[in-house]
mmCIF file with all atom_site columns, C-alpha atoms in Angstrom:
data_model
loop_
_atom_site.group_PDB
_atom_site.id
_atom_site.type_symbol
_atom_site.label_atom_id
_atom_site.label_alt_id
_atom_site.label_comp_id
_atom_site.label_asym_id
_atom_site.label_entity_id
_atom_site.label_seq_id
_atom_site.pdbx_PDB_ins_code
_atom_site.Cartn_x
_atom_site.Cartn_y
_atom_site.Cartn_z
_atom_site.occupancy
_atom_site.B_iso_or_equiv
_atom_site.pdbx_formal_charge
_atom_site.auth_seq_id
_atom_site.auth_comp_id
_atom_site.auth_asym_id
_atom_site.auth_atom_id
_atom_site.pdbx_PDB_model_num
ATOM 1   C CA . MET A 1 1  ? -4.994  1.193   24.240  1.00 93.00 ? 295 MET A CA 1
ATOM 2   C CA . LYS A 1 2  ? -5.989  0.672   20.672  1.00 96.00 ? 296 LYS A CA 1
ATOM 3   C CA . PHE A 1 3  ? -3.528  1.481   17.896  1.00 97.00 ? 297 PHE A CA 1
ATOM 4   C CA . GLU A 1 4  ? -3.768  1.384   14.152  1.00 97.00 ? 298 GLU A CA 1
ATOM 5   C CA . ALA A 1 5  ? -0.857  0.354   11.943  1.00 98.00 ? 299 ALA A CA 1
ATOM 6   C CA . LEU A 1 6  ? -0.392  1.306   8.296   1.00 98.00 ? 300 LEU A CA 1
ATOM 7   C CA . ILE A 1 7  ? 2.057   -1.013  6.591   1.00 98.00 ? 301 ILE A CA 1
ATOM 8   C CA . ASN A 1 8  ? 3.581   -0.758  3.106   1.00 98.00 ? 302 ASN A CA 1
ATOM 9   C CA . ILE A 1 9  ? 5.243   -3.802  1.583   1.00 98.00 ? 303 ILE A CA 1
ATOM 10  C CA . MET A 1 10 ? 7.076   -3.263  -1.716  1.00 98.00 ? 304 MET A CA 1
ATOM 11  C CA . PRO A 1 11 ? 9.187   -5.495  -3.942  1.00 97.00 ? 305 PRO A CA 1
ATOM 12  C CA . HIS A 1 12 ? 12.913  -4.721  -3.558  1.00 96.00 ? 306 HIS A CA 1
ATOM 13  C CA . LYS A 1 13 ? 14.142  -2.065  -5.974  1.00 92.00 ? 307 LYS A CA 1
ATOM 14  C CA . ALA A 1 14 ? 16.678  -4.472  -7.458  1.00 91.00 ? 308 ALA A CA 1
ATOM 15  C CA . LEU A 1 15 ? 14.014  -7.020  -8.383  1.00 92.00 ? 309 LEU A CA 1
ATOM 16  C CA . LEU A 1 16 ? 11.867  -7.159  -11.466 1.00 92.00 ? 310 LEU A CA 1
ATOM 17  C CA . ASP A 1 17 ? 8.192   -6.576  -10.759 1.00 95.00 ? 311 ASP A CA 1
ATOM 18  C CA . PRO A 1 18 ? 6.311   -8.346  -13.570 1.00 95.00 ? 312 PRO A CA 1
ATOM 19  C CA . GLN A 1 19 ? 2.899   -7.118  -12.399 1.00 95.00 ? 313 GLN A CA 1
ATOM 20  C CA . GLY A 1 20 ? 4.171   -3.539  -12.371 1.00 96.00 ? 314 GLY A CA 1
ATOM 21  C CA . LYS A 1 21 ? 5.751   -4.006  -15.797 1.00 96.00 ? 315 LYS A CA 1
ATOM 22  C CA . ALA A 1 22 ? 2.420   -5.163  -17.204 1.00 97.00 ? 316 ALA A CA 1
ATOM 23  C CA . VAL A 1 23 ? 0.624   -2.164  -15.726 1.00 97.00 ? 317 VAL A CA 1
ATOM 24  C CA . THR A 1 24 ? 3.305   0.190   -17.096 1.00 97.00 ? 318 THR A CA 1
ATOM 25  C CA . GLY A 1 25 ? 2.530   -1.249  -20.536 1.00 96.00 ? 319 GLY A CA 1
ATOM 26  C CA . SER A 1 26 ? -1.186  -0.734  -20.030 1.00 97.00 ? 320 SER A CA 1
ATOM 27  C CA . MET A 1 27 ? -0.620  2.969   -19.276 1.00 97.00 ? 321 MET A CA 1
ATOM 28  C CA . GLN A 1 28 ? 0.208   3.406   -22.978 1.00 94.00 ? 322 GLN A CA 1
ATOM 29  C CA . ASN A 1 29 ? -3.128  1.919   -23.930 1.00 95.00 ? 323 ASN A CA 1
ATOM 30  C CA . ILE A 1 30 ? -5.133  4.325   -21.780 1.00 96.00 ? 324 ILE A CA 1
ATOM 31  C CA . GLY A 1 31 ? -3.247  7.312   -23.201 1.00 96.00 ? 325 GLY A CA 1
ATOM 32  C CA . LEU A 1 32 ? -0.816  7.921   -20.354 1.00 97.00 ? 326 LEU A CA 1
ATOM 33  C CA . PRO A 1 33 ? 2.650   7.121   -21.769 1.00 97.00 ? 327 PRO A CA 1
ATOM 34  C CA . GLN A 1 34 ? 4.094   9.722   -19.351 1.00 97.00 ? 328 GLN A CA 1
ATOM 35  C CA . ILE A 1 35 ? 3.614   7.197   -16.529 1.00 97.00 ? 329 ILE A CA 1
ATOM 36  C CA . THR A 1 36 ? 6.511   4.772   -16.154 1.00 96.00 ? 330 THR A CA 1
ATOM 37  C CA . ASN A 1 37 ? 8.203   2.474   -13.680 1.00 96.00 ? 331 ASN A CA 1
ATOM 38  C CA . VAL A 1 38 ? 5.012   1.270   -11.985 1.00 97.00 ? 332 VAL A CA 1
ATOM 39  C CA . ARG A 1 39 ? 5.722   -0.948  -8.989  1.00 97.00 ? 333 ARG A CA 1
ATOM 40  C CA . ILE A 1 40 ? 3.026   -2.805  -7.128  1.00 98.00 ? 334 ILE A CA 1
ATOM 41  C CA . GLY A 1 41 ? 3.162   -3.875  -3.520  1.00 98.00 ? 335 GLY A CA 1
ATOM 42  C CA . LYS A 1 42 ? 0.776   -4.376  -0.644  1.00 98.00 ? 336 LYS A CA 1
ATOM 43  C CA . ARG A 1 43 ? -0.846  -1.923  1.702   1.00 98.00 ? 337 ARG A CA 1
ATOM 44  C CA . ILE A 1 44 ? -2.015  -3.450  4.975   1.00 98.00 ? 338 ILE A CA 1
ATOM 45  C CA . THR A 1 45 ? -3.943  -1.829  7.800   1.00 97.00 ? 339 THR A CA 1
ATOM 46  C CA . LEU A 1 46 ? -4.603  -3.494  11.133  1.00 97.00 ? 340 LEU A CA 1
ATOM 47  C CA . GLU A 1 47 ? -5.639  -2.774  14.699  1.00 97.00 ? 341 GLU A CA 1
ATOM 48  C CA . ILE A 1 48 ? -3.560  -3.570  17.764  1.00 97.00 ? 342 ILE A CA 1
ATOM 49  C CA . GLU A 1 49 ? -4.421  -3.748  21.436  1.00 97.00 ? 343 GLU A CA 1
ATOM 50  C CA . ALA A 1 50 ? -1.259  -2.722  23.304  1.00 96.00 ? 344 ALA A CA 1
ATOM 51  C CA . VAL A 1 51 ? -0.268  -0.864  26.467  1.00 96.00 ? 345 VAL A CA 1
ATOM 52  C CA . ASP A 1 52 ? 1.830   1.733   24.644  1.00 95.00 ? 346 ASP A CA 1
ATOM 53  C CA . GLU A 1 53 ? 3.159   2.679   21.234  1.00 96.00 ? 347 GLU A CA 1
ATOM 54  C CA . ALA A 1 54 ? 6.484   0.908   21.780  1.00 96.00 ? 348 ALA A CA 1
ATOM 55  C CA . GLU A 1 55 ? 4.709   -2.404  22.347  1.00 97.00 ? 349 GLU A CA 1
ATOM 56  C CA . ALA A 1 56 ? 2.480   -1.816  19.332  1.00 97.00 ? 350 ALA A CA 1
ATOM 57  C CA . ASN A 1 57 ? 5.527   -1.107  17.157  1.00 97.00 ? 351 ASN A CA 1
ATOM 58  C CA . GLU A 1 58 ? 7.162   -4.298  18.359  1.00 97.00 ? 352 GLU A CA 1
ATOM 59  C CA . MET A 1 59 ? 4.086   -6.350  17.481  1.00 97.00 ? 353 MET A CA 1
ATOM 60  C CA . VAL A 1 60 ? 3.884   -4.858  13.995  1.00 98.00 ? 354 VAL A CA 1
ATOM 61  C CA . GLU A 1 61 ? 7.581   -5.560  13.496  1.00 97.00 ? 355 GLU A CA 1
ATOM 62  C CA . THR A 1 62 ? 7.038   -9.203  14.477  1.00 97.00 ? 356 THR A CA 1
ATOM 63  C CA . ALA A 1 63 ? 3.969   -9.528  12.264  1.00 97.00 ? 357 ALA A CA 1
ATOM 64  C CA . CYS A 1 64 ? 5.849   -8.114  9.256   1.00 97.00 ? 358 CYS A CA 1
ATOM 65  C CA . LYS A 1 65 ? 8.871   -10.355 9.764   1.00 97.00 ? 359 LYS A CA 1
ATOM 66  C CA . LYS A 1 66 ? 6.994   -13.557 10.541  1.00 95.00 ? 360 LYS A CA 1
ATOM 67  C CA . LEU A 1 67 ? 3.943   -13.298 8.345   1.00 96.00 ? 361 LEU A CA 1
ATOM 68  C CA . LEU A 1 68 ? 3.283   -10.258 6.182   1.00 97.00 ? 362 LEU A CA 1
ATOM 69  C CA . ALA A 1 69 ? 6.486   -9.599  4.254   1.00 97.00 ? 363 ALA A CA 1
ATOM 70  C CA . ASN A 1 70 ? 8.753   -11.981 2.390   1.00 97.00 ? 364 ASN A CA 1
ATOM 71  C CA . LEU A 1 71 ? 12.087  -10.408 3.256   1.00 96.00 ? 365 LEU A CA 1
ATOM 72  C CA . ILE A 1 72 ? 13.873  -12.152 0.389   1.00 96.00 ? 366 ILE A CA 1
ATOM 73  C CA . MET A 1 73 ? 11.778  -10.285 -2.143  1.00 96.00 ? 367 MET A CA 1
ATOM 74  C CA . GLU A 1 74 ? 10.121  -7.442  -0.257  1.00 97.00 ? 368 GLU A CA 1
ATOM 75  C CA . SER A 1 75 ? 10.894  -4.587  2.091   1.00 97.00 ? 369 SER A CA 1
ATOM 76  C CA . TYR A 1 76 ? 8.425   -2.992  4.461   1.00 98.00 ? 370 TYR A CA 1
ATOM 77  C CA . ASP A 1 77 ? 7.822   0.207   6.344   1.00 97.00 ? 371 ASP A CA 1
ATOM 78  C CA . TYR A 1 78 ? 5.021   1.147   8.687   1.00 98.00 ? 372 TYR A CA 1
ATOM 79  C CA . SER A 1 79 ? 3.611   3.769   10.968  1.00 97.00 ? 373 SER A CA 1
ATOM 80  C CA . VAL A 1 80 ? 1.607   3.224   14.136  1.00 97.00 ? 374 VAL A CA 1
ATOM 81  C CA . VAL A 1 81 ? -0.957  5.747   15.325  1.00 97.00 ? 375 VAL A CA 1
ATOM 82  C CA . VAL A 1 82 ? -3.481  5.829   18.160  1.00 96.00 ? 376 VAL A CA 1
ATOM 83  C CA . ALA A 1 83 ? -6.788  4.558   16.784  1.00 92.00 ? 377 ALA A CA 1
ATOM 84  C CA . LYS A 1 84 ? -9.668  7.016   16.697  1.00 80.00 ? 378 LYS A CA 1
ATOM 85  C CA . MET B 1 1  ? 9.611   17.568  -14.570 1.00 93.00 ? 241 MET B CA 1
ATOM 86  C CA . LYS B 1 2  ? 9.638   14.162  -13.004 1.00 96.00 ? 242 LYS B CA 1
ATOM 87  C CA . PHE B 1 3  ? 7.183   13.349  -10.257 1.00 97.00 ? 243 PHE B CA 1
ATOM 88  C CA . GLU B 1 4  ? 6.648   10.300  -8.125  1.00 97.00 ? 244 GLU B CA 1
ATOM 89  C CA . ALA B 1 5  ? 3.196   9.154   -7.047  1.00 98.00 ? 245 ALA B CA 1
ATOM 90  C CA . LEU B 1 6  ? 2.426   6.980   -4.024  1.00 98.00 ? 246 LEU B CA 1
ATOM 91  C CA . ILE B 1 7  ? -0.981  5.381   -4.329  1.00 98.00 ? 247 ILE B CA 1
ATOM 92  C CA . ASN B 1 8  ? -2.941  3.372   -1.766  1.00 98.00 ? 248 ASN B CA 1
ATOM 93  C CA . ILE B 1 9  ? -5.880  1.265   -2.885  1.00 98.00 ? 249 ILE B CA 1
ATOM 94  C CA . MET B 1 10 ? -7.966  -0.356  -0.155  1.00 98.00 ? 250 MET B CA 1
ATOM 95  C CA . PRO B 1 11 ? -11.136 -2.440  -0.143  1.00 97.00 ? 251 PRO B CA 1
ATOM 96  C CA . HIS B 1 12 ? -14.152 -0.371  0.936   1.00 96.00 ? 252 HIS B CA 1
ATOM 97  C CA . LYS B 1 13 ? -14.746 -0.447  4.701   1.00 92.00 ? 253 LYS B CA 1
ATOM 98  C CA . ALA B 1 14 ? -18.231 -1.875  4.190   1.00 91.00 ? 254 ALA B CA 1
ATOM 99  C CA . LEU B 1 15 ? -16.943 -4.876  2.254   1.00 92.00 ? 255 LEU B CA 1
ATOM 100 C CA . LEU B 1 16 ? -15.645 -8.144  3.588   1.00 92.00 ? 256 LEU B CA 1
ATOM 101 C CA . ASP B 1 17 ? -11.948 -8.660  2.908   1.00 95.00 ? 257 ASP B CA 1
ATOM 102 C CA . PRO B 1 18 ? -11.432 -12.443 2.850   1.00 95.00 ? 258 PRO B CA 1
ATOM 103 C CA . GLN B 1 19 ? -7.659  -12.178 2.454   1.00 95.00 ? 259 GLN B CA 1
ATOM 104 C CA . GLY B 1 20 ? -7.478  -9.870  5.444   1.00 96.00 ? 260 GLY B CA 1
ATOM 105 C CA . LYS B 1 21 ? -9.734  -12.171 7.471   1.00 96.00 ? 261 LYS B CA 1
ATOM 106 C CA . ALA B 1 22 ? -7.413  -15.091 6.756   1.00 97.00 ? 262 ALA B CA 1
ATOM 107 C CA . VAL B 1 23 ? -4.392  -13.087 7.863   1.00 97.00 ? 263 VAL B CA 1
ATOM 108 C CA . THR B 1 24 ? -6.219  -11.956 11.031  1.00 97.00 ? 264 THR B CA 1
ATOM 109 C CA . GLY B 1 25 ? -6.702  -15.638 11.830  1.00 96.00 ? 265 GLY B CA 1
ATOM 110 C CA . SER B 1 26 ? -3.037  -16.364 11.210  1.00 97.00 ? 266 SER B CA 1
ATOM 111 C CA . MET B 1 27 ? -2.024  -13.703 13.741  1.00 97.00 ? 267 MET B CA 1
ATOM 112 C CA . GLN B 1 28 ? -3.326  -16.039 16.483  1.00 94.00 ? 268 GLN B CA 1
ATOM 113 C CA . ASN B 1 29 ? -1.022  -18.772 15.250  1.00 95.00 ? 269 ASN B CA 1
ATOM 114 C CA . ILE B 1 30 ? 2.103   -16.638 15.445  1.00 96.00 ? 270 ILE B CA 1
ATOM 115 C CA . GLY B 1 31 ? 1.225   -15.504 18.970  1.00 96.00 ? 271 GLY B CA 1
ATOM 116 C CA . LEU B 1 32 ? -0.224  -12.076 18.198  1.00 97.00 ? 272 LEU B CA 1
ATOM 117 C CA . PRO B 1 33 ? -3.935  -12.314 19.092  1.00 97.00 ? 273 PRO B CA 1
ATOM 118 C CA . GLN B 1 34 ? -3.813  -8.571  19.933  1.00 97.00 ? 274 GLN B CA 1
ATOM 119 C CA . ILE B 1 35 ? -3.773  -7.840  16.199  1.00 97.00 ? 275 ILE B CA 1
ATOM 120 C CA . THR B 1 36 ? -7.237  -7.707  14.640  1.00 96.00 ? 276 THR B CA 1
ATOM 121 C CA . ASN B 1 37 ? -9.134  -6.304  11.700  1.00 96.00 ? 277 ASN B CA 1
ATOM 122 C CA . VAL B 1 38 ? -6.385  -6.804  9.121   1.00 97.00 ? 278 VAL B CA 1
ATOM 123 C CA . ARG B 1 39 ? -7.274  -5.338  5.747   1.00 97.00 ? 279 ARG B CA 1
ATOM 124 C CA . ILE B 1 40 ? -5.160  -5.843  2.664   1.00 98.00 ? 280 ILE B CA 1
ATOM 125 C CA . GLY B 1 41 ? -4.995  -3.530  -0.312  1.00 98.00 ? 281 GLY B CA 1
ATOM 126 C CA . LYS B 1 42 ? -2.454  -2.422  -2.864  1.00 98.00 ? 282 LYS B CA 1
ATOM 127 C CA . ARG B 1 43 ? 0.384   0.049   -2.667  1.00 98.00 ? 283 ARG B CA 1
ATOM 128 C CA . ILE B 1 44 ? 1.494   1.366   -6.038  1.00 98.00 ? 284 ILE B CA 1
ATOM 129 C CA . THR B 1 45 ? 4.403   3.682   -6.839  1.00 97.00 ? 285 THR B CA 1
ATOM 130 C CA . LEU B 1 46 ? 5.031   5.162   -10.258 1.00 97.00 ? 286 LEU B CA 1
ATOM 131 C CA . GLU B 1 47 ? 6.918   7.910   -12.049 1.00 97.00 ? 287 GLU B CA 1
ATOM 132 C CA . ILE B 1 48 ? 5.314   10.652  -14.107 1.00 97.00 ? 288 ILE B CA 1
ATOM 133 C CA . GLU B 1 49 ? 6.743   13.107  -16.613 1.00 97.00 ? 289 GLU B CA 1
ATOM 134 C CA . ALA B 1 50 ? 4.605   16.257  -16.346 1.00 96.00 ? 290 ALA B CA 1
ATOM 135 C CA . VAL B 1 51 ? 4.995   20.012  -16.588 1.00 96.00 ? 291 VAL B CA 1
ATOM 136 C CA . ASP B 1 52 ? 3.717   20.699  -13.087 1.00 96.00 ? 292 ASP B CA 1
ATOM 137 C CA . GLU B 1 53 ? 2.200   19.042  -10.044 1.00 96.00 ? 293 GLU B CA 1
ATOM 138 C CA . ALA B 1 54 ? -1.374  19.807  -11.121 1.00 97.00 ? 294 ALA B CA 1
ATOM 139 C CA . GLU B 1 55 ? -0.899  17.906  -14.376 1.00 97.00 ? 295 GLU B CA 1
ATOM 140 C CA . ALA B 1 56 ? 0.780   15.032  -12.537 1.00 97.00 ? 296 ALA B CA 1
ATOM 141 C CA . ASN B 1 57 ? -2.144  14.849  -10.100 1.00 97.00 ? 297 ASN B CA 1
ATOM 142 C CA . GLU B 1 58 ? -4.588  14.746  -12.967 1.00 97.00 ? 298 GLU B CA 1
ATOM 143 C CA . MET B 1 59 ? -2.740  11.881  -14.635 1.00 97.00 ? 299 MET B CA 1
ATOM 144 C CA . VAL B 1 60 ? -2.657  9.860   -11.431 1.00 97.00 ? 300 VAL B CA 1
ATOM 145 C CA . GLU B 1 61 ? -6.377  10.489  -10.956 1.00 97.00 ? 301 GLU B CA 1
ATOM 146 C CA . THR B 1 62 ? -7.050  9.199   -14.491 1.00 97.00 ? 302 THR B CA 1
ATOM 147 C CA . ALA B 1 63 ? -4.795  6.169   -14.007 1.00 97.00 ? 303 ALA B CA 1
ATOM 148 C CA . CYS B 1 64 ? -6.557  5.258   -10.739 1.00 97.00 ? 304 CYS B CA 1
ATOM 149 C CA . LYS B 1 65 ? -10.043 5.632   -12.206 1.00 97.00 ? 305 LYS B CA 1
ATOM 150 C CA . LYS B 1 66 ? -9.380  3.902   -15.522 1.00 95.00 ? 306 LYS B CA 1
ATOM 151 C CA . LEU B 1 67 ? -6.927  1.194   -14.571 1.00 96.00 ? 307 LEU B CA 1
ATOM 152 C CA . LEU B 1 68 ? -5.616  0.824   -11.055 1.00 97.00 ? 308 LEU B CA 1
ATOM 153 C CA . ALA B 1 69 ? -8.650  0.841   -8.770  1.00 97.00 ? 309 ALA B CA 1
ATOM 154 C CA . ASN B 1 70 ? -11.944 -0.977  -9.068  1.00 97.00 ? 310 ASN B CA 1
ATOM 155 C CA . LEU B 1 71 ? -14.247 1.735   -7.714  1.00 96.00 ? 311 LEU B CA 1
ATOM 156 C CA . ILE B 1 72 ? -17.055 -0.719  -7.011  1.00 96.00 ? 312 ILE B CA 1
ATOM 157 C CA . MET B 1 73 ? -14.931 -2.514  -4.446  1.00 96.00 ? 313 MET B CA 1
ATOM 158 C CA . GLU B 1 74 ? -12.029 -0.226  -3.688  1.00 97.00 ? 314 GLU B CA 1
ATOM 159 C CA . SER B 1 75 ? -11.227 3.326   -2.721  1.00 97.00 ? 315 SER B CA 1
ATOM 160 C CA . TYR B 1 76 ? -7.918  5.078   -3.375  1.00 97.00 ? 316 TYR B CA 1
ATOM 161 C CA . ASP B 1 77 ? -5.824  7.943   -2.130  1.00 97.00 ? 317 ASP B CA 1
ATOM 162 C CA . TYR B 1 78 ? -2.474  9.209   -3.341  1.00 98.00 ? 318 TYR B CA 1
ATOM 163 C CA . SER B 1 79 ? 0.229   11.785  -2.937  1.00 97.00 ? 319 SER B CA 1
ATOM 164 C CA . VAL B 1 80 ? 2.439   13.220  -5.666  1.00 97.00 ? 320 VAL B CA 1
ATOM 165 C CA . VAL B 1 81 ? 5.937   14.464  -4.904  1.00 97.00 ? 321 VAL B CA 1
ATOM 166 C CA . VAL B 1 82 ? 8.813   15.765  -7.024  1.00 96.00 ? 322 VAL B CA 1
ATOM 167 C CA . ALA B 1 83 ? 11.089  12.822  -7.806  1.00 92.00 ? 323 ALA B CA 1
ATOM 168 C CA . LYS B 1 84 ? 14.585  12.939  -6.365  1.00 80.00 ? 324 LYS B CA 1
#
């Protein structure tokens, strides 16, 4: 069966996010000072061929831990759905 | 009122995503050839001070169009929730 995973990888809350800080500053310049605390992470989508959802979840977990997320600096969450 | 926006910015489906292609290749190397079609975009969270949800939505829309997304290459979607 084919599944689709939607993965969010964000910098840890406790860490500075220089890219987000820069964008927060830029919000002033485009007239949106009401927007603050911008944090920028990664959004990853992928397709998985697996027998069931449990196996698909396991594969996504492995991919996040081994390759996609840097657990020292980032945390991740994901959802797996049956691909249309 | 304080709102929180969760924004996803992804490369258009029709476009090549070289970063995603590279990661798809790497999946083979970590023993997950079942994972294909990796696409990598941005996940952005931010806080907004607005009188109601409609105004917050409008600000996020403006921020995406003017600053966060490159509409030639990327599409975006977002949700706005009341901040805890």
